[in-house]
Structure formats: structure tokens, C-alpha cells
């Protein structure tokens, strides 16, 4: 029979009895091991011998199955179980405040990273303490380590923000069949993957700002006798402020289980120094090669000097990296089903150019993928490199194009080459696709020529994760360009071996690791219902101020759903469908002698007040919301379509019907 505690006293007694029972088993195993395993030639019993004896008898498993750690709930579904036989692969944030218990596998090694608060965030020195319930700006810390992603709870911005979080990071081995083996000190020393920390500020209107992007080398804990070390991480700013301290985070690092043999600090320092030297040498050799390649390119023809050929770009930390390193093969698992859906997802991430202090034009800043995803917005270069990475993951021959739009504005977009030599341009900011048909400049004047539909004017170079090619044709006008990359008289290619030496995964320790995509952070049905209720309330209040009553037609609201679904499907696939059924349903819902008006609009956020204010700026929507007449009935329908990360497509349609009176 199972004894069940009826109160805290009985529960405490049961716990004591359980631990006494475990201690008794350990004493028995110790005595038995001493008798059986210790021959007269040995003078002592090692810790490893004793642990093996405990594991053979199942005592370690009995203790470990009751040991739990809390971590942010992650997974591709709302009820994902942590698989203990395989290394962690795909982590998706579901609820930023909900904690979930996970079992620790005694055969695995873990790094427990604790954030113990921040200090010296001097930009927020004058900010007052937020009142209870008051909406204020917040800090959120995001982490990525070896395919595992986590984030903290948002905390109010302050000079000393109360960031108190713990993250359990699994350290698994890379070799085939080694995923379930515990990593020893030597193996962990060779793991040069850093913990990527990204700090995001979110203001009261939900606008995000990238505060800092930091790469933490965690291997100092390998020299700690207790398996635990405390550090103060100085976070630097980004962009023009990359040399200025943004703040300091106090952290502690713990290894579970602790190492039986620790490493000397000199060994760790030597390993880090060797990695830096190896990386610096590879980067030096690539720079020498790139300079020689550039000189050869300029010697081909004089016009090449004015072409947009971009070999290096600065990241958020002010580090110059080859542009090819910003593109990687990225597979989205079950989160995205097709290349066109991937293009739609990328287009839903906001557009924001790097901020500039004072005048002087555009500040260049290509973001690492994690910083771009956490901020949920970036410049056209960030969108293009992400879309190219996703299209490569879907098996397409994709490249990022660097060129100009009308008025000679610099721009980047994506291009794919079909097996039949078809060239398709993908605009990463809108998900629009354009077929490229070259104009023949030598054709007779009256010969029919294709009219370009794309908004691109010139193209200077193209690149992906393996290739870099510069346009050396007489003209860099897009409509005149041939995209036969094998023709060396038209495109000058860099050596793939040279590009791979600094851009392939693991080639250098300076490359940021590639994070996996996270699943949607929104539940579409709940978000749609909530936003619709809030918009109804705002409409009622707005009409009340005008002295108008509001009567809702729930059936007409429901009928609008099919139109919103068709709009999103058209944005994803480029094909329109379902319009006939929607028109027929509206005709049935609107009686004879009545007039119907509808106004659809699209948003990238789900803030009701911002959305309603935007809608009222349109005279068509204002006419519907403020409709006067006989037998007026109003309708509103909201559909939220959730995409990976925190991207969402929000469609809203306002409608009214009323009896026409002449």
C-alpha cells in the first residue's frame, strides 16, 4: 500500500524516511564494494569506482528521477517531452512566464547559467521606480547555445535591472553516436561555441531596441575546483556605440555533475589563444586574397570602380565580416512548409534602418541572425540574408543580390536560379516575386522587348554561403544582365575554397553560431478573439462620442472571415481564391434595398489602439465606423496568422450595412 501524507508534518516524515532509506542503501553498497572490489593490492577506493557501483544497483537513477530543474517551456508543440536519449535540438518559446520542469539525465553534462542581476545601465539612471501595475519599458535577455534557445522574463528597465534567471544548458558531444555520452573536460575544452547573449529593450508601445549582443566563453568554469565560478559580464552597445559600455551583468556558471579532474587555467588560456591565432591567420589570408581579387576586378574595365561590390560588412558589434558569412543553410523543420511561406514570414519582420546619432546619412549594420530575430526587425540586408538562408534550406540555388533601386538607393534582395536557367527575384521586404527576362541591347529598334516589372535598377554582386561573384558585364543595369555564372567574362567569382576558409560553419571561432527558428509565440485563435473584442469596444466608445448607437451584426462579422483568409493565402502563394464564395455570402447577408461597405487592412502587430488609430486615418474606414443612416448594422472581423518567432500577420475588416434612403 502507498502511504499518502495528509499534512505537512506527515510529508516531512515521509521525506526523511525516504532519504534515510537511500542513505542506508548507499552504506550497504559501500560496504559491499569494499569487500568485493577492493583487493589487497589497492590502498583506497576511488570516487569513480563507488559511482559505478551505485549506478549498477540503480540507486543513482532512483535519486535523479526525483531531481528537477525549471526552464523556459520550449518545444514544437504545447506538450513536448524532453528526450533524454538525444541531444537538445529545437527549442521554441511558448509562454514567457510559464516554467516547466525537466528531468536531468545523469549521463549528460549540463551548464547551469545564472543571471544574478545587472548594474551600471547608466542610460536608465534617472528612471523612476515603476508603480505596481504601471506599464513601463522592459529588458529581456535572450540566449543561444548549441541549438538551444531561451529567454528571461521581462523586467523593468533600471540602472540596476532585476534580471534574476537560471538557464540549464546541455553540453552534448558532436561525434556520431556520442550524443548520449557525458562530455569530459577535454571534450568540453574543444567546444568553442560561445553562449550568445542578446539584450532587448521593449518600450511602452512594444517597439524593440537592440541594447547589446555578447558572446560569452563559458570554458573558464572548467578550471574551477568546485565546478562553479562567478563572473561579471560587461555588455557593450551596438552600432555607433559598440565601444561604449551598456551595462554589466553578474553571472554564475555551474557544471552538473562537477568534473572529477579539473583543468589548469593555463591550459584553457592556451586553448583560447590558439583558437584566436588560428582565426586571425585565416582572416589575414582571406584579406590578402580579397585585395588581390579586387585589384584584378578593377583591371577588367574602368566602369567596375562604380559598381556596388560588397565583400565585407560590419555586424552589430562593429566587426567586419565577409558578407558570405551572413548566409547559412537554414532549415525551419515543421515551422515553414514552403519557400513562398518562408518569404511571407521574412516580410512580416519589421523594417528599421540602423539608428544614426546626428546627421551623415545611413549607418551600416548587418545583424547576426539571433539579434535580428530577437529584435523582430532589421534592415533590408538582414531580411535578404535570412530569406536566402531559408531558400537554401529548401534546396533552391539562392543568392543575395547587392544593387540599387530607383533614385540610386542601395538595396539588397534575393535571386534564385532554376535548373532551366529561369531567374526569379524575391523581394524580402514584401515577399513579391519577379521573373527576370533580359533585354537584348543588340535587337532591332522595333523588335518587341520584355518590360521589367521589378523595382531594381543595377546589380553589382551576388553571394551565398559558398560563392561570391561580381558583375563584370559592360552594364550593371539589371534588365541587361545575363546570370550565367559560369561565363567568366560576365561574372568574376571568388575561390570557393577561400570563401569556405572563413565562412563555412566551424571554420573560425569568430563566426556567430546559427540559431534554430522558434515556433510562434502567439495562439492565433485567442489573439484574434482578444483583438476583435478590443476593437469592438473602441468602435462603441468612438461612436458614443459622436452621439451614435452601435448595433453589431455577428453573422456578417463571421462572413468576413473567408475574405481575410483569402487575403493571407494570396500573400503567401500569389494566387487569389475564394472571392466568389465571399461575394455570394455578402449578397445573402445584405437584404434588398441595403448598402454594404467593407474596409480590409493589414498590420504586423496586434495592438488594438494603434490599429484603430491607423484605421481612422483612412477616410473609407472612418466612413464605415461613423456610419449614419437607417437600420445601420456594423461588423468587424480579425484574423491573426502566427508565424515563427513573434512574427504575425493581422488582418482586420470593418464593414457596415444600412438601408439606402434617397
XYZ file of C-alpha atoms in Angstrom:
662
model
C 0.000 0.000 0.000
C 1.124 3.584 -0.710
C 1.212 5.992 2.215
C -0.197 9.408 1.314
C 0.660 12.433 3.514
C -2.338 14.216 4.983
C -0.458 17.282 6.209
C 2.971 18.956 6.102
C 4.209 17.045 9.164
C 3.483 13.660 7.567
C 5.032 14.856 4.287
C 8.209 15.870 6.145
C 8.313 12.478 7.901
C 7.908 10.620 4.593
C 10.746 12.644 3.023
C 13.003 11.898 5.996
C 12.204 8.167 5.790
C 12.909 8.159 2.036
C 16.319 9.809 2.462
C 17.181 7.505 5.411
C 16.308 4.569 3.137
C 18.587 5.932 0.351
C 21.415 6.584 2.809
C 21.054 3.024 4.100
C 21.312 1.646 0.557
C 24.439 3.737 -0.080
C 26.076 2.448 3.124
C 25.253 -1.138 2.113
C 26.706 -0.608 -1.387
C 29.835 0.980 0.105
C 30.394 -1.924 2.459
C 29.743 -4.500 -0.286
C 32.045 -2.678 -2.710
C 34.804 -2.544 -0.118
C 34.518 -6.311 0.414
C 34.168 -7.374 -3.239
C 36.080 -4.809 -5.331
C 38.964 -3.784 -3.101
C 41.731 -6.371 -3.424
C 44.725 -6.407 -1.051
C 46.854 -4.582 -3.634
C 44.678 -1.432 -3.514
C 45.001 1.078 -0.716
C 41.871 3.134 -1.475
C 38.583 3.102 -3.376
C 38.228 5.896 -5.972
C 35.133 8.043 -6.402
C 34.605 6.622 -9.904
C 34.590 3.041 -8.564
C 31.999 3.952 -5.979
C 29.775 5.817 -8.517
C 29.905 2.832 -10.900
C 28.777 0.564 -8.087
C 25.861 2.891 -7.276
C 24.837 3.061 -10.951
C 24.951 -0.755 -11.319
C 22.460 -1.103 -8.467
C 20.103 1.614 -9.844
C 20.486 3.924 -6.840
C 21.650 6.897 -8.955
C 18.567 6.526 -11.185
C 16.289 6.468 -8.117
C 17.769 9.754 -6.882
C 17.948 11.500 -10.274
C 14.361 10.798 -11.293
C 13.205 12.950 -8.379
C 15.618 15.782 -9.199
C 14.097 18.567 -11.319
C 15.242 21.859 -12.762
C 12.970 24.589 -14.075
C 13.481 26.030 -17.523
C 11.522 28.062 -20.029
C 8.876 25.948 -21.677
C 10.107 25.078 -25.155
C 9.043 22.726 -27.897
C 7.321 22.357 -31.261
C 4.051 21.555 -29.514
C 2.359 22.654 -26.352
C 3.059 19.279 -24.737
C 6.625 18.407 -25.683
C 8.580 15.980 -23.534
C 12.341 16.358 -23.245
C 14.020 13.388 -24.874
C 16.802 12.139 -22.632
C 18.410 9.823 -25.157
C 19.271 12.518 -27.707
C 20.925 15.945 -27.522
C 18.708 19.007 -27.467
C 17.923 20.268 -30.943
C 14.891 22.516 -31.333
C 13.629 24.835 -28.627
C 10.576 27.010 -29.088
C 9.386 29.597 -26.590
C 5.709 29.172 -25.786
C 4.921 31.195 -22.686
C 7.489 33.643 -21.333
C 6.186 33.344 -17.785
C 5.301 29.654 -17.607
C 8.006 27.415 -16.176
C 8.241 23.732 -16.922
C 10.117 21.014 -15.053
C 12.543 18.854 -16.938
C 14.357 15.748 -15.791
C 18.149 15.767 -15.740
C 19.808 12.811 -17.377
C 22.615 11.564 -15.075
C 24.589 10.510 -18.173
C 24.687 14.065 -19.554
C 26.719 17.135 -18.678
C 24.918 20.440 -18.040
C 25.962 24.062 -17.680
C 23.704 25.977 -15.318
C 23.999 29.680 -16.156
C 22.510 32.025 -13.565
C 21.986 35.731 -14.126
C 22.235 37.428 -10.728
C 21.184 40.948 -11.634
C 22.509 43.898 -13.591
C 24.207 47.159 -12.751
C 25.653 50.305 -14.333
C 22.949 50.639 -17.022
C 23.588 54.382 -16.828
C 21.169 55.297 -19.621
C 18.376 54.464 -17.155
C 19.923 56.223 -14.157
C 17.138 58.814 -13.922
C 14.216 56.445 -14.491
C 11.794 56.372 -11.530
C 10.687 53.132 -9.891
C 7.603 51.823 -11.750
C 4.402 51.749 -9.733
C 2.613 48.387 -9.326
C 0.645 47.651 -12.490
C 2.217 50.555 -14.378
C 3.243 49.883 -17.986
C 6.954 50.593 -18.407
C 9.906 49.807 -20.656
C 11.423 46.367 -20.053
C 14.631 44.405 -20.595
C 14.563 40.809 -21.884
C 17.688 38.653 -22.121
C 17.872 36.042 -24.909
C 20.347 33.132 -25.015
C 21.511 30.727 -27.674
C 23.898 27.830 -27.066
C 24.414 24.844 -29.354
C 20.911 24.792 -30.869
C 19.210 25.660 -27.567
C 17.359 28.959 -27.170
C 15.976 30.541 -24.005
C 14.837 33.929 -22.790
C 14.259 35.606 -19.458
C 11.111 37.174 -18.094
C 10.843 40.877 -18.984
C 11.939 43.153 -16.113
C 11.529 46.943 -15.779
C 14.392 48.988 -17.238
C 16.544 50.458 -14.480
C 20.126 51.396 -13.681
C 20.274 48.094 -11.764
C 17.709 45.858 -13.531
C 16.419 42.917 -11.517
C 17.423 40.233 -14.040
C 17.341 37.069 -11.911
C 17.186 33.977 -14.121
C 18.645 30.499 -14.409
C 19.179 28.609 -17.671
C 20.070 24.911 -17.882
C 22.220 24.371 -20.991
C 23.031 20.880 -22.190
C 26.608 20.200 -23.309
C 26.474 17.294 -25.747
C 29.207 15.721 -27.826
C 29.312 16.203 -31.579
C 30.525 12.818 -32.864
C 28.224 10.250 -34.450
C 26.731 8.139 -31.660
C 28.244 10.367 -28.966
C 25.090 12.385 -28.292
C 24.182 10.395 -25.190
C 27.722 10.232 -23.751
C 28.821 12.578 -21.000
C 31.301 15.212 -22.158
C 34.567 15.140 -20.216
C 36.886 18.082 -19.550
C 38.981 17.547 -22.699
C 35.883 17.337 -24.902
C 34.401 20.490 -23.388
C 37.682 22.358 -23.842
C 37.439 21.698 -27.579
C 33.859 23.054 -27.717
C 34.465 26.645 -28.784
C 30.770 27.515 -29.260
C 30.033 30.570 -27.098
C 26.822 31.382 -25.273
C 25.323 34.185 -27.370
C 23.572 36.755 -25.155
C 21.255 39.356 -26.694
C 19.652 42.069 -24.549
C 16.491 43.664 -25.954
C 14.660 46.735 -24.649
C 10.913 46.926 -25.295
C 9.219 50.291 -24.742
C 5.629 51.007 -23.716
C 4.423 50.904 -27.347
C 6.059 47.458 -27.841
C 8.853 48.869 -30.026
C 12.078 46.888 -29.595
C 15.667 48.137 -29.431
C 18.841 46.055 -29.550
C 20.852 47.030 -26.453
C 23.753 44.562 -26.638
C 24.969 41.400 -28.344
C 27.650 39.481 -26.418
C 29.486 36.185 -26.945
C 30.354 34.512 -23.628
C 33.213 31.998 -23.475
C 31.974 29.728 -20.673
C 35.035 27.433 -20.510
C 36.612 29.250 -17.529
C 34.385 27.046 -15.349
C 36.482 24.022 -16.392
C 39.300 25.209 -14.105
C 37.105 25.744 -11.041
C 37.698 23.147 -8.268
C 34.056 23.327 -7.178
C 32.675 23.318 -10.740
C 31.270 26.785 -10.102
C 32.541 30.261 -10.961
C 31.174 33.808 -10.797
C 31.789 36.405 -13.488
C 30.816 39.998 -14.296
C 29.984 40.404 -17.996
C 30.491 43.888 -19.415
C 27.909 44.400 -22.154
C 28.903 46.835 -24.896
C 26.484 48.805 -27.017
C 25.790 48.201 -30.706
C 26.414 50.130 -33.924
C 27.999 53.528 -33.312
C 28.014 52.732 -29.562
C 29.894 49.415 -29.910
C 32.836 50.761 -27.853
C 30.618 52.136 -25.051
C 29.553 50.056 -22.047
C 25.797 49.492 -21.973
C 25.798 47.789 -18.551
C 27.127 44.883 -16.509
C 25.502 41.505 -15.768
C 26.574 39.432 -12.776
C 26.525 35.715 -13.566
C 27.487 32.370 -12.130
C 28.360 29.213 -14.083
C 27.872 25.709 -12.618
C 28.759 22.354 -14.148
C 26.488 19.384 -13.351
C 27.831 16.929 -12.436
C 31.130 18.534 -11.340
C 34.308 17.406 -13.074
C 36.355 14.698 -11.359
C 39.501 16.212 -12.875
C 39.681 19.962 -13.425
C 41.856 21.690 -15.992
C 44.601 24.171 -15.274
C 43.712 27.816 -16.082
C 46.876 27.906 -18.227
C 45.546 25.082 -20.412
C 42.269 26.964 -21.011
C 44.099 30.219 -21.748
C 46.432 28.433 -24.167
C 43.494 26.784 -25.987
C 41.693 30.125 -26.346
C 44.898 31.792 -27.566
C 45.469 29.061 -30.169
C 41.880 29.419 -31.435
C 42.297 33.192 -31.753
C 45.608 32.808 -33.582
C 44.138 30.262 -35.989
C 41.152 32.506 -36.700
C 43.331 35.599 -37.147
C 45.594 33.778 -39.594
C 42.645 32.556 -41.691
C 41.150 36.046 -41.741
C 44.529 37.573 -42.693
C 44.988 35.160 -45.589
C 41.445 35.832 -46.825
C 42.026 39.583 -46.649
C 45.227 39.233 -48.712
C 43.323 37.128 -51.258
C 40.367 39.573 -51.341
C 42.684 42.552 -52.017
C 44.342 40.733 -54.915
C 40.949 39.635 -56.292
C 39.669 43.225 -56.072
C 42.673 44.600 -57.973
C 42.080 42.051 -60.731
C 38.387 43.006 -60.875
C 39.183 46.734 -61.270
C 41.629 45.983 -64.096
C 38.899 44.304 -66.195
C 37.237 47.616 -67.123
C 37.147 51.178 -65.827
C 33.391 51.094 -65.095
C 33.884 48.414 -62.410
C 35.038 51.053 -59.927
C 31.497 52.461 -59.626
C 29.734 49.094 -59.206
C 28.334 48.043 -55.831
C 30.613 45.140 -54.982
C 30.447 44.469 -51.251
C 32.917 41.922 -49.852
C 32.819 42.858 -46.129
C 30.069 44.219 -43.864
C 30.025 45.369 -40.240
C 27.861 43.484 -37.746
C 26.106 44.961 -34.696
C 29.373 44.864 -32.712
C 31.322 46.801 -35.337
C 33.215 43.687 -36.514
C 33.990 43.465 -40.244
C 32.954 40.061 -41.589
C 32.793 38.658 -45.138
C 29.238 39.041 -46.446
C 29.123 35.311 -47.258
C 29.292 34.556 -43.511
C 25.859 36.143 -43.016
C 24.229 33.401 -45.145
C 23.899 29.818 -43.920
C 21.728 26.861 -44.910
C 18.774 27.229 -42.529
C 16.075 24.544 -42.259
C 12.916 25.516 -40.415
C 11.702 22.000 -39.602
C 7.899 21.941 -39.430
C 7.633 25.683 -38.839
C 7.602 26.699 -42.525
C 6.179 24.483 -45.253
C 7.387 26.081 -48.492
C 9.762 28.683 -49.949
C 6.867 31.105 -50.506
C 5.723 30.745 -46.922
C 9.317 31.436 -45.868
C 9.260 34.624 -47.954
C 5.994 35.653 -46.304
C 7.488 35.071 -42.847
C 10.557 37.202 -43.587
C 8.399 40.018 -44.976
C 6.468 40.142 -41.668
C 9.613 41.103 -39.754
C 9.746 44.867 -39.403
C 11.981 47.187 -41.431
C 14.222 49.531 -39.457
C 17.488 51.085 -40.506
C 20.340 51.289 -38.002
C 19.965 54.445 -35.888
C 22.417 57.277 -36.552
C 23.492 59.796 -33.915
C 23.338 63.148 -35.702
C 23.424 63.529 -39.490
C 25.728 61.946 -42.028
C 23.413 59.552 -43.843
C 22.860 55.832 -43.329
C 24.758 53.850 -40.674
C 25.583 50.385 -41.992
C 24.823 47.499 -39.674
C 24.247 43.894 -40.739
C 22.919 41.984 -37.719
C 23.729 38.458 -36.604
C 20.696 36.215 -37.065
C 19.889 35.905 -33.341
C 19.939 39.682 -32.825
C 17.680 40.154 -35.875
C 15.170 37.537 -34.733
C 15.066 38.745 -31.115
C 14.577 42.366 -32.145
C 11.964 41.222 -34.675
C 13.069 43.880 -37.163
C 16.096 44.934 -39.165
C 17.338 46.498 -42.398
C 16.883 45.110 -45.910
C 20.245 43.283 -45.663
C 19.031 41.323 -42.607
C 15.831 40.337 -44.411
C 17.669 39.308 -47.579
C 20.302 37.155 -45.833
C 17.600 35.394 -43.751
C 15.415 34.711 -46.800
C 18.401 33.444 -48.789
C 19.338 31.111 -45.891
C 15.780 29.712 -45.756
C 15.571 29.236 -49.540
C 18.899 27.371 -49.462
C 17.382 25.191 -46.738
C 14.507 24.366 -49.093
C 17.043 23.202 -51.702
C 16.947 26.215 -54.043
C 20.003 27.787 -55.704
C 19.641 31.131 -53.929
C 21.848 34.235 -53.802
C 21.717 37.646 -52.153
C 21.890 40.472 -54.712
C 23.517 43.830 -53.921
C 22.498 46.744 -56.151
C 20.262 49.780 -56.340
C 16.607 50.763 -56.609
C 15.277 53.906 -58.323
C 16.991 57.172 -57.300
C 20.230 55.137 -56.885
C 19.233 53.924 -53.405
C 21.352 50.959 -52.288
C 19.281 47.812 -51.794
C 19.612 44.051 -51.341
C 17.216 41.351 -52.494
C 17.305 37.606 -53.261
C 17.614 35.724 -56.509
C 17.044 32.037 -57.330
C 18.261 30.174 -60.414
C 16.132 27.329 -61.739
C 17.513 24.188 -63.369
C 16.075 25.555 -66.651
C 18.064 28.804 -66.164
C 14.955 30.689 -65.048
C 15.915 33.705 -62.913
C 13.472 34.768 -60.179
C 13.903 37.808 -57.948
C 12.440 37.682 -54.421
C 11.805 40.959 -52.586
C 12.428 40.052 -48.947
C 10.539 43.102 -47.588
C 7.256 42.300 -49.367
C 7.515 38.602 -50.425
C 6.834 39.667 -54.044
C 8.413 37.542 -56.779
C 9.527 38.793 -60.203
C 10.591 36.845 -63.269
C 13.719 38.241 -64.931
C 13.788 38.425 -68.718
C 16.885 40.062 -70.139
C 16.567 42.771 -72.769
C 18.684 42.283 -75.884
C 20.500 45.599 -76.484
C 21.516 44.478 -79.994
C 17.954 43.758 -81.140
C 16.385 45.953 -83.883
C 14.614 49.094 -82.562
C 11.131 47.810 -83.411
C 11.667 44.314 -82.043
C 9.408 43.532 -79.058
C 11.286 43.588 -75.733
C 10.110 42.388 -72.301
C 9.113 45.140 -69.882
C 10.675 44.624 -66.435
C 8.194 44.513 -63.560
C 10.788 44.516 -60.787
C 11.898 47.687 -58.945
C 15.650 47.029 -59.259
C 17.943 49.183 -61.403
C 21.550 47.967 -61.045
C 23.287 44.889 -59.644
C 26.923 44.845 -58.533
C 27.449 41.423 -56.983
C 25.701 38.267 -55.753
C 26.694 35.885 -52.979
C 25.573 32.993 -50.792
C 27.244 30.808 -48.160
C 29.714 29.327 -50.675
C 30.029 31.737 -53.592
C 30.808 35.375 -54.241
C 30.524 36.758 -57.777
C 30.984 40.315 -59.031
C 29.242 41.646 -62.134
C 31.862 42.491 -64.760
C 29.474 42.952 -67.722
C 29.669 46.236 -69.652
C 26.483 47.473 -67.988
C 25.264 46.735 -64.464
C 21.646 47.512 -65.376
C 19.526 44.588 -64.172
C 17.378 44.365 -67.317
C 20.518 43.955 -69.464
C 22.277 41.422 -67.220
C 22.878 37.796 -68.015
C 23.053 35.485 -64.995
C 25.228 32.771 -66.490
C 27.641 32.467 -63.559
C 29.835 30.001 -65.448
C 30.693 32.684 -68.009
C 33.879 34.227 -66.565
C 33.682 37.186 -68.950
C 30.402 38.235 -67.296
C 30.918 37.298 -63.638
C 34.200 37.213 -61.711
C 33.977 34.591 -58.978
C 35.978 34.294 -55.782
C 37.568 30.959 -54.999
C 35.025 28.786 -53.156
C 37.909 27.380 -51.122
C 38.899 30.894 -49.992
C 35.304 31.761 -49.092
C 34.881 28.484 -47.212
C 38.054 29.052 -45.183
C 36.371 31.909 -43.263
C 32.641 31.415 -43.884
C 31.843 27.708 -43.575
C 30.409 26.528 -40.218
C 33.184 25.934 -37.690
C 35.885 27.433 -39.915
C 36.656 30.224 -37.432
C 35.690 30.891 -33.815
C 34.620 34.446 -34.706
C 31.555 33.257 -36.653
C 28.312 33.520 -34.653
C 26.634 30.097 -34.315
C 23.429 29.609 -36.309
C 20.332 29.593 -34.059
C 17.255 27.482 -34.851
C 13.961 29.218 -35.531
C 11.464 29.311 -32.658
C 7.805 28.474 -33.089
C 5.015 31.073 -32.947
C 4.714 32.905 -29.642
C 1.010 33.635 -30.263
C -2.044 31.404 -30.099
C -3.888 32.620 -33.236
C -7.488 31.996 -32.142
C -7.079 33.582 -28.716
C -5.185 36.565 -30.145
C -7.846 37.047 -32.847
C -10.698 36.974 -30.317
C -8.945 39.353 -27.933
C -8.097 41.915 -30.603
C -11.619 41.743 -32.037
C -13.191 42.384 -28.620
C -10.874 45.347 -28.017
C -11.683 46.837 -31.433
C -15.412 46.440 -30.801
C -15.037 48.325 -27.530
C -13.087 51.133 -29.250
C -15.723 51.421 -32.007
C -18.560 51.618 -29.463
C -16.723 54.322 -27.469
C -15.871 56.282 -30.624
C -19.478 56.237 -31.852
C -20.731 57.131 -28.368
C -18.608 60.292 -28.510
C -20.378 61.140 -31.779
C -23.800 60.521 -30.229
C -24.379 57.344 -32.251
C -25.634 53.977 -31.030
C -23.863 50.775 -32.115
C -25.618 47.562 -33.156
C -23.414 44.621 -34.186
C -24.299 42.024 -36.814
C -22.499 38.863 -35.627
C -23.418 36.865 -38.726
C -21.984 39.497 -41.055
C -18.826 39.594 -38.905
C -18.426 35.838 -39.327
C -18.964 36.071 -43.103
C -15.952 38.399 -43.348
C -13.651 35.558 -42.172
C -13.371 33.938 -45.601
C -12.168 37.195 -47.154
C -9.416 37.619 -44.565
C -8.264 34.020 -45.039
C -8.154 34.579 -48.824
C -6.090 37.760 -48.423
C -3.420 35.942 -46.383
C -3.407 32.967 -48.772
C -2.830 35.355 -51.659
C 0.101 36.979 -49.837
C 1.625 33.515 -49.244
C 1.066 31.905 -52.628
C 0.453 34.772 -55.035
C -2.855 33.247 -56.158
C -6.321 34.555 -55.318
C -9.166 32.205 -54.451
C -12.477 32.175 -52.590
C -13.678 35.583 -53.777
C -16.813 34.186 -55.441
C -17.985 32.480 -52.238
C -17.373 35.632 -50.182
C -19.350 37.832 -52.578
C -22.223 35.351 -52.635
C -22.318 35.188 -48.813
C -22.343 39.004 -48.539
C -25.250 39.258 -51.028
C -27.222 36.819 -48.897
C -26.369 38.651 -45.671
C -27.368 42.096 -47.006
C -31.137 42.496 -47.632
C -32.556 44.151 -50.742
C -32.503 47.914 -50.547
C -29.475 47.921 -48.235
C -25.930 49.089 -48.931
C -22.781 47.178 -47.893
C -19.360 48.740 -47.323
C -16.188 46.944 -46.271
C -12.638 48.037 -45.452
C -9.805 45.458 -45.029
C -6.414 46.453 -43.611
C -3.220 44.604 -42.718
C -0.926 45.042 -39.679
C 2.285 43.489 -38.365
C 1.256 43.953 -34.706
C -1.777 43.240 -32.523
C -2.028 46.470 -30.541
C -5.723 47.448 -30.726
C -5.339 51.178 -30.074
C -2.535 51.587 -32.615
C -4.534 49.622 -35.190
C -7.750 51.595 -34.616
C -5.931 54.935 -34.832
C -4.379 53.854 -38.146
C -7.761 52.740 -39.498
C -9.439 56.062 -38.673
C -6.812 57.898 -40.714
C -8.376 56.309 -43.801
C -11.487 58.196 -44.986
C -13.016 54.891 -46.191
C -12.733 53.283 -42.746
C -13.840 56.448 -40.976
C -16.950 56.485 -43.165
C -17.811 52.929 -42.069
C -17.079 53.359 -38.355
C -19.011 56.657 -38.221
C -21.821 55.432 -40.495
C -25.187 57.216 -40.113
C -28.441 56.058 -41.648
C -31.498 53.857 -41.230
C -31.119 50.367 -39.755
C -27.299 50.604 -39.501
C -25.511 47.386 -38.570
C -21.762 47.185 -38.006
C -19.358 44.264 -38.289
C -15.675 43.721 -37.565
C -13.593 40.607 -38.019
C -9.982 39.933 -37.025
C -7.724 37.115 -38.149
C -4.256 36.722 -36.638
C -1.917 34.404 -38.563
C 1.019 33.296 -36.421
C 4.452 32.669 -37.931
C 7.781 31.571 -36.396
C 9.395 33.768 -33.749
C 6.992 36.547 -32.761
C 6.045 37.427 -36.344
C 2.357 37.692 -37.128
C 0.092 38.828 -39.945
C -3.012 40.601 -38.630
C -5.944 41.193 -40.957
C -8.848 43.397 -39.858
C -12.013 44.146 -41.798
C -14.590 46.741 -40.776
C -17.965 46.594 -42.531
C -21.436 48.088 -42.294
C -24.813 47.671 -43.930
C -27.648 50.180 -43.890
C -30.924 50.897 -45.665
C -30.463 53.282 -48.575
C -32.619 56.393 -48.200
C -32.848 58.817 -51.115
